[in-house]
PDB file of C-alpha atoms in Angstrom:
ATOM      1  CA  MET V   1     -68.108  -8.492  14.432  1.00 62.00           C
ATOM      2  CA  PRO V   2     -69.857  -6.825  17.599  1.00 73.00           C
ATOM      3  CA  GLU V   3     -71.302  -3.417  16.983  1.00 86.00           C
ATOM      4  CA  LYS V   4     -68.786  -0.601  17.414  1.00 91.00           C
ATOM      5  CA  VAL V   5     -68.911   1.639  20.493  1.00 92.00           C
ATOM      6  CA  THR V   6     -67.754   5.308  20.455  1.00 94.00           C
ATOM      7  CA  LYS V   7     -65.699   6.327  23.463  1.00 96.00           C
ATOM      8  CA  ASP V   8     -64.388   9.660  24.534  1.00 97.00           C
ATOM      9  CA  THR V   9     -60.615   9.765  25.020  1.00 97.00           C
ATOM     10  CA  VAL V  10     -57.796  12.345  25.233  1.00 98.00           C
ATOM     11  CA  LEU V  11     -54.374  12.699  23.553  1.00 97.00           C
ATOM     12  CA  CYS V  12     -51.634  14.807  25.036  1.00 98.00           C
ATOM     13  CA  TYR V  13     -48.817  16.318  22.986  1.00 98.00           C
ATOM     14  CA  VAL V  14     -46.357  17.610  25.711  1.00 98.00           C
ATOM     15  CA  VAL V  15     -43.722  19.924  23.959  1.00 96.00           C
ATOM     16  CA  ARG V  16     -40.710  21.243  24.957  1.00 95.00           C
ATOM     17  CA  ASP V  17     -37.727  22.664  23.068  1.00 94.00           C
ATOM     18  CA  GLY V  18     -38.976  21.152  19.795  1.00 95.00           C
ATOM     19  CA  LYS V  19     -39.315  17.850  21.156  1.00 97.00           C
ATOM     20  CA  LEU V  20     -42.190  15.794  21.956  1.00 97.00           C
ATOM     21  CA  LEU V  21     -42.696  13.530  25.090  1.00 97.00           C
ATOM     22  CA  VAL V  22     -43.254   9.909  24.287  1.00 97.00           C
ATOM     23  CA  PHE V  23     -43.221   6.530  25.739  1.00 95.00           C
ATOM     24  CA  ARG V  24     -43.345   2.879  25.063  1.00 94.00           C
ATOM     25  CA  HIS V  25     -44.573  -0.089  27.090  1.00 92.00           C
ATOM     26  CA  THR V  26     -41.396  -1.762  28.443  1.00 93.00           C
ATOM     27  CA  ASP V  27     -43.382  -5.304  28.964  1.00 91.00           C
ATOM     28  CA  TYR V  28     -44.034  -5.291  25.110  1.00 88.00           C
ATOM     29  CA  SER V  29     -42.158  -4.783  21.790  1.00 86.00           C
ATOM     30  CA  TYR V  30     -42.213  -2.060  19.827  1.00 81.00           C
ATOM     31  CA  GLU V  31     -44.066  -4.271  16.966  1.00 84.00           C
ATOM     32  CA  GLU V  32     -46.997  -4.822  19.268  1.00 84.00           C
ATOM     33  CA  VAL V  33     -47.620  -1.391  20.896  1.00 84.00           C
ATOM     34  CA  GLY V  34     -45.228   0.968  18.992  1.00 90.00           C
ATOM     35  CA  ILE V  35     -44.374   4.512  20.606  1.00 95.00           C
ATOM     36  CA  GLN V  36     -47.251   6.463  21.987  1.00 95.00           C
ATOM     37  CA  VAL V  37     -48.074   9.951  23.753  1.00 97.00           C
ATOM     38  CA  PRO V  38     -50.003  10.100  27.161  1.00 97.00           C
ATOM     39  CA  ALA V  39     -53.536   9.105  26.266  1.00 96.00           C
ATOM     40  CA  GLY V  40     -56.481   7.601  27.764  1.00 95.00           C
ATOM     41  CA  SER V  41     -60.254   7.442  28.407  1.00 95.00           C
ATOM     42  CA  ILE V  42     -62.240  10.193  30.211  1.00 97.00           C
ATOM     43  CA  ARG V  43     -64.043   8.989  33.081  1.00 95.00           C
ATOM     44  CA  LEU V  44     -67.721   9.594  33.825  1.00 94.00           C
ATOM     45  CA  ALA V  45     -68.554  13.359  34.461  1.00 96.00           C
ATOM     46  CA  GLU V  46     -64.691  14.175  33.905  1.00 97.00           C
ATOM     47  CA  ARG V  47     -63.926  17.248  31.728  1.00 98.00           C
ATOM     48  CA  PRO V  48     -61.777  16.356  28.807  1.00 98.00           C
ATOM     49  CA  GLU V  49     -59.098  19.000  30.176  1.00 98.00           C
ATOM     50  CA  ALA V  50     -58.942  17.201  33.299  1.00 98.00           C
ATOM     51  CA  ALA V  51     -58.554  13.840  31.756  1.00 98.00           C
ATOM     52  CA  ALA V  52     -55.570  15.176  29.772  1.00 98.00           C
ATOM     53  CA  LEU V  53     -53.842  16.247  32.821  1.00 98.00           C
ATOM     54  CA  ARG V  54     -54.595  12.976  34.914  1.00 97.00           C
ATOM     55  CA  GLU V  55     -53.415  10.984  32.002  1.00 96.00           C
ATOM     56  CA  ALA V  56     -50.159  12.887  31.389  1.00 97.00           C
ATOM     57  CA  ARG V  57     -49.687  12.690  35.073  1.00 96.00           C
ATOM     58  CA  GLU V  58     -50.362   9.007  35.488  1.00 94.00           C
ATOM     59  CA  GLU V  59     -48.249   7.920  32.680  1.00 94.00           C
ATOM     60  CA  THR V  60     -45.248   9.939  33.265  1.00 96.00           C
ATOM     61  CA  GLY V  61     -44.838  10.173  36.862  1.00 95.00           C
ATOM     62  CA  LEU V  62     -44.698  13.748  36.553  1.00 96.00           C
ATOM     63  CA  SER V  63     -46.833  16.558  37.835  1.00 95.00           C
ATOM     64  CA  ASP V  64     -46.160  20.186  36.555  1.00 96.00           C
ATOM     65  CA  PHE V  65     -48.404  20.097  33.337  1.00 98.00           C
ATOM     66  CA  LYS V  66     -50.394  22.916  31.915  1.00 97.00           C
ATOM     67  CA  ILE V  67     -52.795  22.852  29.246  1.00 98.00           C
ATOM     68  CA  VAL V  68     -51.660  25.178  26.498  1.00 98.00           C
ATOM     69  CA  ARG V  69     -54.728  24.797  24.260  1.00 98.00           C
ATOM     70  CA  LYS V  70     -57.077  22.171  22.730  1.00 98.00           C
ATOM     71  CA  LEU V  71     -55.951  21.446  19.184  1.00 98.00           C
ATOM     72  CA  GLY V  72     -59.251  19.782  18.258  1.00 98.00           C
ATOM     73  CA  GLU V  73     -60.839  16.446  17.845  1.00 98.00           C
ATOM     74  CA  THR V  74     -60.223  13.339  15.820  1.00 97.00           C
ATOM     75  CA  ARG V  75     -61.883  10.021  15.427  1.00 96.00           C
ATOM     76  CA  TYR V  76     -60.045   6.870  15.164  1.00 95.00           C
ATOM     77  CA  ASP V  77     -61.482   3.298  14.510  1.00 94.00           C
ATOM     78  CA  ILE V  78     -59.178   0.868  16.651  1.00 88.00           C
ATOM     79  CA  SER V  79     -60.671  -2.293  15.174  1.00 87.00           C
ATOM     80  CA  PRO V  80     -59.639  -5.215  15.029  1.00 85.00           C
ATOM     81  CA  TYR V  81     -57.903  -4.509  18.510  1.00 81.00           C
ATOM     82  CA  ARG V  82     -61.448  -3.563  19.960  1.00 86.00           C
ATOM     83  CA  ALA V  83     -64.682  -2.822  18.380  1.00 91.00           C
ATOM     84  CA  GLU V  84     -64.339   0.863  19.197  1.00 91.00           C
ATOM     85  CA  ILE V  85     -64.135   4.099  17.643  1.00 95.00           C
ATOM     86  CA  GLN V  86     -62.064   6.747  19.785  1.00 95.00           C
ATOM     87  CA  ARG V  87     -63.470  10.312  19.721  1.00 97.00           C
ATOM     88  CA  ARG V  88     -60.161  11.802  20.919  1.00 97.00           C
ATOM     89  CA  HIS V  89     -59.714  15.276  22.341  1.00 98.00           C
ATOM     90  CA  VAL V  90     -56.196  16.415  21.452  1.00 98.00           C
ATOM     91  CA  PHE V  91     -54.618  18.678  23.847  1.00 98.00           C
ATOM     92  CA  HIS V  92     -51.094  20.426  23.637  1.00 98.00           C
ATOM     93  CA  LEU V  93     -49.618  20.513  27.166  1.00 98.00           C
ATOM     94  CA  GLU V  94     -46.662  22.501  28.466  1.00 97.00           C
ATOM     95  CA  LEU V  95     -44.211  20.716  31.023  1.00 96.00           C
ATOM     96  CA  THR V  96     -42.444  23.043  33.632  1.00 91.00           C
ATOM     97  CA  GLU V  97     -40.283  20.696  35.712  1.00 94.00           C
ATOM     98  CA  PRO V  98     -37.102  19.420  34.388  1.00 94.00           C
ATOM     99  CA  THR V  99     -36.808  16.040  33.236  1.00 93.00           C
ATOM    100  CA  PRO V 100     -33.847  13.605  32.118  1.00 93.00           C
ATOM    101  CA  GLU V 101     -33.538  12.481  28.481  1.00 93.00           C
ATOM    102  CA  ARG V 102     -35.265   9.120  29.401  1.00 96.00           C
ATOM    103  CA  TRP V 103     -36.753   8.008  32.715  1.00 96.00           C
ATOM    104  CA  ALA V 104     -38.867   4.803  33.846  1.00 96.00           C
ATOM    105  CA  SER V 105     -42.541   5.213  34.866  1.00 95.00           C
ATOM    106  CA  GLN V 106     -45.467   2.999  35.820  1.00 92.00           C
ATOM    107  CA  GLU V 107     -49.138   3.384  36.078  1.00 87.00           C
ATOM    108  CA  GLY V 108     -51.122   1.701  38.740  1.00 83.00           C
ATOM    109  CA  HIS V 109     -54.764   0.363  38.205  1.00 73.00           C
ATOM    110  CA  GLU V 110     -56.458   1.521  41.433  1.00 71.00           C
ATOM    111  CA  GLY V 111     -54.408  -1.414  43.051  1.00 73.00           C
ATOM    112  CA  VAL V 112     -55.867  -3.908  40.665  1.00 81.00           C
ATOM    113  CA  GLY V 113     -53.421  -6.255  38.727  1.00 83.00           C
ATOM    114  CA  GLU V 114     -49.787  -5.363  38.114  1.00 87.00           C
ATOM    115  CA  PRO V 115     -48.707  -1.665  37.117  1.00 88.00           C
ATOM    116  CA  THR V 116     -48.007  -0.948  33.326  1.00 90.00           C
ATOM    117  CA  ARG V 117     -44.398   0.094  32.987  1.00 94.00           C
ATOM    118  CA  PHE V 118     -43.194   2.594  30.425  1.00 94.00           C
ATOM    119  CA  GLU V 119     -39.976   4.350  29.430  1.00 96.00           C
ATOM    120  CA  CYS V 120     -40.556   7.876  28.831  1.00 97.00           C
ATOM    121  CA  PHE V 121     -38.398  10.038  26.456  1.00 97.00           C
ATOM    122  CA  TRP V 122     -38.375  12.987  24.111  1.00 97.00           C
ATOM    123  CA  ILE V 123     -38.184  12.772  20.334  1.00 97.00           C
ATOM    124  CA  PRO V 124     -37.763  15.406  17.823  1.00 97.00           C
ATOM    125  CA  LEU V 125     -41.142  16.810  16.449  1.00 96.00           C
ATOM    126  CA  GLU V 126     -39.878  16.136  12.937  1.00 94.00           C
ATOM    127  CA  ALA V 127     -39.875  12.356  13.937  1.00 94.00           C
ATOM    128  CA  ALA V 128     -43.262  12.219  15.584  1.00 93.00           C
ATOM    129  CA  HIS V 129     -44.873  10.655  12.312  1.00 90.00           C
ATOM    130  CA  VAL V 130     -43.605   7.268  14.274  1.00 91.00           C
ATOM    131  CA  LEU V 131     -46.611   7.536  16.557  1.00 95.00           C
ATOM    132  CA  GLN V 132     -48.830   4.537  16.599  1.00 90.00           C
ATOM    133  CA  SER V 133     -52.616   4.323  15.556  1.00 89.00           C
ATOM    134  CA  GLY V 134     -53.036   7.644  14.249  1.00 92.00           C
ATOM    135  CA  GLN V 135     -51.830   9.449  17.506  1.00 95.00           C
ATOM    136  CA  GLY V 136     -49.990  11.890  15.511  1.00 95.00           C
ATOM    137  CA  ALA V 137     -52.987  13.251  13.366  1.00 95.00           C
ATOM    138  CA  LEU V 138     -53.101  16.762  14.830  1.00 97.00           C
ATOM    139  CA  LEU V 139     -49.239  17.396  15.333  1.00 96.00           C
ATOM    140  CA  GLY V 140     -49.511  19.760  12.331  1.00 95.00           C
ATOM    141  CA  ARG V 141     -51.611  22.222  14.517  1.00 96.00           C
ATOM    142  CA  LEU V 142     -48.933  22.799  17.179  1.00 95.00           C
TER     143      LEU V 142
END
């Protein structure tokens, strides 16, 4: 097994009316990728707050996000998927623009390859324990 690298990432808890914004990858089954919140890597010289807003916009196709506060940091070992430990900066975000209950979104990858397709939707906060790979670790701090 290769040595594990530590990578800084962000996780976004977008909450409105007691519900959490989540998505699923429409090109994969729930068994493979589960239900997730907007999340991703922090780019070189990017502040965690800027990365959180960028990832929320890229993955949902929406734009009116505001950071409410940083909830904390967690560490998550994503082996055996990748030899990587994620240092996750977790943020509570507010979304002010209206949304449907469900909508399709996609994230391009700087024009490289096919876009990643998502279905975004809202779930009750009490049901958020279904999030994949430890993403719900700091929900209790909301």
